[in-house]
């Protein structure tokens, strides 16, 4: 049986809705960037502290390098400020696939998701990267002096700040998938050993240092967040519909 043009409309409307949500998220990032740009120089100075406290100086090797680093920091700060807007657009995109009684979780989704995103970034800045920088700069010795450019240092920090911000959304993502019926708490618990293995593989790839301590700083939170996701999926996951009994069966 041939498909009609009308059969394709829901899919095209879905793509159109996705485009709208992405554009509105970008508007939020632009607004956040406009707010954070006046403070970007102070943020750059603060981000430089893990290096300057160790007695080293940051340099730039191109005339426009410091300027573009400051712009990049303002954009990333705007991204964190726009987290509630982005999460609201994510919720608005998936809401049509939820039941009416599930749509009441919009506000908790946005609030908790924003806080977890900020918590992940803070964990990276205050826990992971200071230890990593101390370890890496410990290789300096007479005849081997670090000459770290501001761009390399900021890129190093921003990469892990954004990565941890996304990683800390794991419990929320698992809860949402459970609520939509894609996964269950039993399924997540049954695959726990693979999640633990995956956490150490991811940490080994993303962690900037080869020592086990710094890798555990990423793998540990990943495992804990997975366990939190299992508990949350058990509490808030979609309950299976009761089986119906057919008369005469």
Short mmCIF file of C-alpha atoms in Angstrom, two decimals:
data_model
loop_
_atom_site.label_atom_id
_atom_site.label_comp_id
_atom_site.label_asym_id
_atom_site.label_seq_id
_atom_site.Cartn_x
_atom_site.Cartn_y
_atom_site.Cartn_z
CA UNK A 1 0.00 0.00 0.00
CA UNK A 2 1.50 3.33 -1.04
CA UNK A 3 2.23 5.94 1.60
CA UNK A 4 0.42 9.22 1.21
CA UNK A 5 1.94 12.66 1.59
CA UNK A 6 -0.05 13.15 4.79
CA UNK A 7 1.76 10.19 6.36
CA UNK A 8 5.01 12.15 6.15
CA UNK A 9 3.67 15.31 7.76
CA UNK A 10 4.12 14.25 11.40
CA UNK A 11 7.79 13.50 10.75
CA UNK A 12 8.32 16.82 8.99
CA UNK A 13 6.52 18.62 11.77
CA UNK A 14 8.78 16.85 14.24
CA UNK A 15 11.86 18.14 12.42
CA UNK A 16 10.37 21.61 12.31
CA UNK A 17 9.74 21.51 16.04
CA UNK A 18 13.34 20.40 16.62
CA UNK A 19 14.61 23.33 14.57
CA UNK A 20 12.48 25.75 16.59
CA UNK A 21 13.78 24.37 19.89
CA UNK A 22 17.40 24.56 18.72
CA UNK A 23 17.00 28.14 17.55
CA UNK A 24 15.38 29.19 20.83
CA UNK A 25 18.18 27.48 22.75
CA UNK A 26 20.71 29.44 20.71
CA UNK A 27 18.85 32.65 21.55
CA UNK A 28 19.22 31.73 25.21
CA UNK A 29 22.96 31.14 24.78
CA UNK A 30 23.32 34.49 23.01
CA UNK A 31 21.48 36.24 25.84
CA UNK A 32 23.64 34.50 28.44
CA UNK A 33 26.78 35.43 26.50
CA UNK A 34 25.71 39.08 26.37
CA UNK A 35 25.28 39.04 30.16
CA UNK A 36 28.59 37.29 30.89
CA UNK A 37 30.88 39.10 28.41
CA UNK A 38 31.39 42.19 30.65
CA UNK A 39 32.73 39.83 33.33
CA UNK A 40 34.79 37.58 31.04
CA UNK A 41 38.11 39.22 31.90
CA UNK A 42 37.60 38.59 35.61
CA UNK A 43 36.53 35.02 34.84
CA UNK A 44 39.71 34.46 32.80
CA UNK A 45 41.84 35.80 35.66
CA UNK A 46 40.05 33.47 38.07
CA UNK A 47 40.50 30.49 35.76
CA UNK A 48 44.21 31.27 35.58
CA UNK A 49 44.64 30.91 39.36
CA UNK A 50 45.42 27.15 39.36
CA UNK A 51 48.53 27.95 37.30
CA UNK A 52 49.53 31.30 38.77
CA UNK A 53 49.31 29.94 42.32
CA UNK A 54 51.99 27.42 41.40
CA UNK A 55 54.33 30.27 40.45
CA UNK A 56 53.91 30.12 36.67
CA UNK A 57 52.67 32.71 34.21
CA UNK A 58 50.35 32.29 31.26
CA UNK A 59 51.41 33.73 27.91
CA UNK A 60 49.82 34.33 24.53
CA UNK A 61 51.66 33.84 21.25
CA UNK A 62 49.35 35.61 18.82
CA UNK A 63 48.11 39.21 18.90
CA UNK A 64 44.43 38.27 19.03
CA UNK A 65 44.78 35.14 21.19
CA UNK A 66 43.93 36.78 24.53
CA UNK A 67 40.97 38.58 22.96
CA UNK A 68 39.44 35.43 21.49
CA UNK A 69 40.03 33.49 24.69
CA UNK A 70 38.07 36.14 26.55
CA UNK A 71 35.25 35.88 23.99
CA UNK A 72 35.26 32.08 24.31
CA UNK A 73 35.05 32.25 28.09
CA UNK A 74 32.13 34.66 27.81
CA UNK A 75 30.34 32.25 25.47
CA UNK A 76 30.87 29.25 27.76
CA UNK A 77 29.71 31.25 30.77
CA UNK A 78 26.65 32.21 28.73
CA UNK A 79 26.04 28.53 28.00
CA UNK A 80 25.90 27.76 31.72
CA UNK A 81 23.63 30.75 32.32
CA UNK A 82 21.34 29.53 29.55
CA UNK A 83 21.09 26.00 30.99
CA UNK A 84 17.47 26.54 32.22
CA UNK A 85 16.43 27.82 28.79
CA UNK A 86 18.07 24.90 26.99
CA UNK A 87 16.54 22.33 29.33
CA UNK A 88 13.13 23.95 28.97
CA UNK A 89 13.39 23.61 25.20
CA UNK A 90 14.42 19.97 25.60
CA UNK A 91 11.36 19.39 27.77
CA UNK A 92 9.09 21.19 25.32
CA UNK A 93 10.40 18.96 22.54
CA UNK A 94 9.77 15.66 24.34
CA UNK A 95 6.59 16.71 26.16
CA UNK A 96 4.21 15.63 23.33
CA UNK A 97 5.37 12.04 23.89
CA UNK A 98 4.46 12.11 27.58
CA UNK A 99 1.16 11.50 29.33
CA UNK A 100 -0.78 14.45 30.70
CA UNK A 101 0.04 13.50 34.30
CA UNK A 102 3.75 13.37 33.42
CA UNK A 103 3.91 16.91 32.06
CA UNK A 104 3.71 18.29 35.61
CA UNK A 105 7.39 17.38 36.01
CA UNK A 106 8.49 20.22 33.71
CA UNK A 107 9.64 22.55 36.48
CA UNK A 108 11.55 19.88 38.46
CA UNK A 109 13.20 18.75 35.23
CA UNK A 110 14.44 22.26 34.43
CA UNK A 111 15.47 23.16 37.99
CA UNK A 112 17.20 19.89 38.85
CA UNK A 113 18.81 19.65 35.42
CA UNK A 114 20.21 23.18 35.69
CA UNK A 115 21.57 22.55 39.18
CA UNK A 116 23.18 19.27 38.12
CA UNK A 117 24.78 20.95 35.10
CA UNK A 118 26.23 23.68 37.32
CA UNK A 119 27.33 21.10 39.90
CA UNK A 120 29.20 19.13 37.25
CA UNK A 121 31.01 22.24 36.05
CA UNK A 122 31.88 23.23 39.61
CA UNK A 123 33.17 19.73 40.37
CA UNK A 124 35.47 19.93 37.36
CA UNK A 125 36.80 23.39 38.25
CA UNK A 126 37.25 22.88 41.99
CA UNK A 127 38.20 19.20 42.22
CA UNK A 128 39.38 17.58 39.00
CA UNK A 129 41.38 20.19 37.09
CA UNK A 130 43.36 21.58 40.09
CA UNK A 131 44.66 18.09 40.91
CA UNK A 132 45.32 17.40 37.23
CA UNK A 133 47.25 20.65 36.75
CA UNK A 134 49.31 20.07 39.89
CA UNK A 135 50.21 16.61 38.64
CA UNK A 136 51.07 17.72 35.11
CA UNK A 137 53.06 20.79 36.11
CA UNK A 138 54.98 18.64 38.58
CA UNK A 139 57.07 17.47 35.63
CA UNK A 140 58.76 20.90 35.50
CA UNK A 141 62.41 20.81 36.49
CA UNK A 142 65.61 22.79 35.86
CA UNK A 143 65.99 23.00 32.12
CA UNK A 144 62.29 22.19 31.54
CA UNK A 145 60.15 25.26 32.17
CA UNK A 146 56.40 25.31 31.42
CA UNK A 147 55.34 27.94 28.89
CA UNK A 148 51.57 27.56 28.91
CA UNK A 149 49.53 29.71 26.57
CA UNK A 150 46.28 31.19 27.80
CA UNK A 151 44.42 29.48 24.97
CA UNK A 152 45.71 26.00 25.82
CA UNK A 153 44.98 26.48 29.52
CA UNK A 154 41.44 27.80 29.01
CA UNK A 155 40.65 25.11 26.43
CA UNK A 156 41.89 22.51 28.92
CA UNK A 157 39.57 23.83 31.63
CA UNK A 158 36.52 24.45 29.46
CA UNK A 159 36.65 20.99 27.90
CA UNK A 160 36.42 19.26 31.25
CA UNK A 161 33.98 21.76 32.71
CA UNK A 162 31.54 21.14 29.87
CA UNK A 163 32.14 17.38 29.93
CA UNK A 164 31.40 17.12 33.65
CA UNK A 165 28.37 19.37 33.27
CA UNK A 166 26.93 16.96 30.70
CA UNK A 167 27.96 13.86 32.68
CA UNK A 168 26.14 15.11 35.77
CA UNK A 169 22.90 15.04 33.77
CA UNK A 170 23.08 11.22 33.73
CA UNK A 171 20.54 10.60 36.55
CA UNK A 172 18.09 13.01 34.96
CA UNK A 173 18.50 11.38 31.55
CA UNK A 174 17.97 7.89 32.98
CA UNK A 175 14.90 9.05 34.88
CA UNK A 176 13.45 10.63 31.77
CA UNK A 177 14.07 7.48 29.72
CA UNK A 178 12.46 5.40 32.44
CA UNK A 179 9.49 7.75 32.54
CA UNK A 180 9.08 7.39 28.78
CA UNK A 181 9.24 3.59 29.10
CA UNK A 182 12.49 3.22 27.16
CA UNK A 183 14.37 1.62 30.08
CA UNK A 184 13.46 0.28 33.50
CA UNK A 185 15.23 0.29 36.84
CA UNK A 186 15.63 -3.49 36.62
CA UNK A 187 17.32 -3.19 33.23
CA UNK A 188 19.70 -0.53 34.51
CA UNK A 189 20.55 -2.58 37.59
CA UNK A 190 21.11 -5.70 35.50
CA UNK A 191 23.65 -3.84 33.35
CA UNK A 192 25.44 -2.24 36.31
CA UNK A 193 28.71 -4.08 35.69
CA UNK A 194 28.85 -2.75 32.12
CA UNK A 195 28.15 0.76 33.41
CA UNK A 196 31.05 0.51 35.88
CA UNK A 197 33.36 -0.70 33.12
CA UNK A 198 32.14 2.08 30.83
CA UNK A 199 32.73 4.68 33.56
CA UNK A 200 36.40 3.70 33.83
CA UNK A 201 36.81 3.58 30.06
CA UNK A 202 35.30 7.06 29.69
CA UNK A 203 37.43 8.41 32.53
CA UNK A 204 40.59 6.91 31.01
CA UNK A 205 39.80 8.64 27.71
CA UNK A 206 38.75 12.02 29.07
CA UNK A 207 41.00 12.40 32.11
CA UNK A 208 44.10 14.45 31.19
CA UNK A 209 46.45 12.49 33.45
CA UNK A 210 47.39 8.79 33.37
CA UNK A 211 47.37 8.25 37.16
CA UNK A 212 44.60 6.21 38.75
CA UNK A 213 43.70 8.90 41.30
CA UNK A 214 42.62 11.51 38.77
CA UNK A 215 40.84 8.89 36.69
CA UNK A 216 38.91 7.83 39.78
CA UNK A 217 37.82 11.46 40.23
CA UNK A 218 35.75 11.05 37.08
CA UNK A 219 34.85 7.36 37.26
CA UNK A 220 33.66 7.62 40.87
CA UNK A 221 31.04 10.31 40.23
CA UNK A 222 29.92 8.50 37.07
CA UNK A 223 29.24 5.31 39.01
CA UNK A 224 27.48 7.20 41.80
CA UNK A 225 25.36 9.12 39.28
CA UNK A 226 24.41 5.85 37.59
CA UNK A 227 23.27 4.43 40.93
CA UNK A 228 21.28 7.60 41.60
CA UNK A 229 19.72 7.18 38.17
CA UNK A 230 18.65 3.61 39.04
CA UNK A 231 16.99 4.78 42.26
CA UNK A 232 15.31 7.67 40.48
CA UNK A 233 14.13 5.40 37.65
CA UNK A 234 12.64 3.03 40.24
CA UNK A 235 10.80 5.88 41.97
CA UNK A 236 9.65 7.89 38.98
CA UNK A 237 9.74 5.42 36.08
CA UNK A 238 6.60 4.57 34.19
CA UNK A 239 4.72 1.75 35.86
CA UNK A 240 3.71 -1.15 33.59
CA UNK A 241 0.06 -1.32 32.69
CA UNK A 242 -1.86 -4.04 34.57
CA UNK A 243 -2.49 -7.17 32.57
CA UNK A 244 -6.05 -7.58 31.32
CA UNK A 245 -7.86 -10.87 31.71
CA UNK A 246 -9.77 -12.02 28.65
CA UNK A 247 -12.97 -13.85 29.50
CA UNK A 248 -13.16 -17.38 28.18
CA UNK A 249 -9.39 -17.67 27.82
#
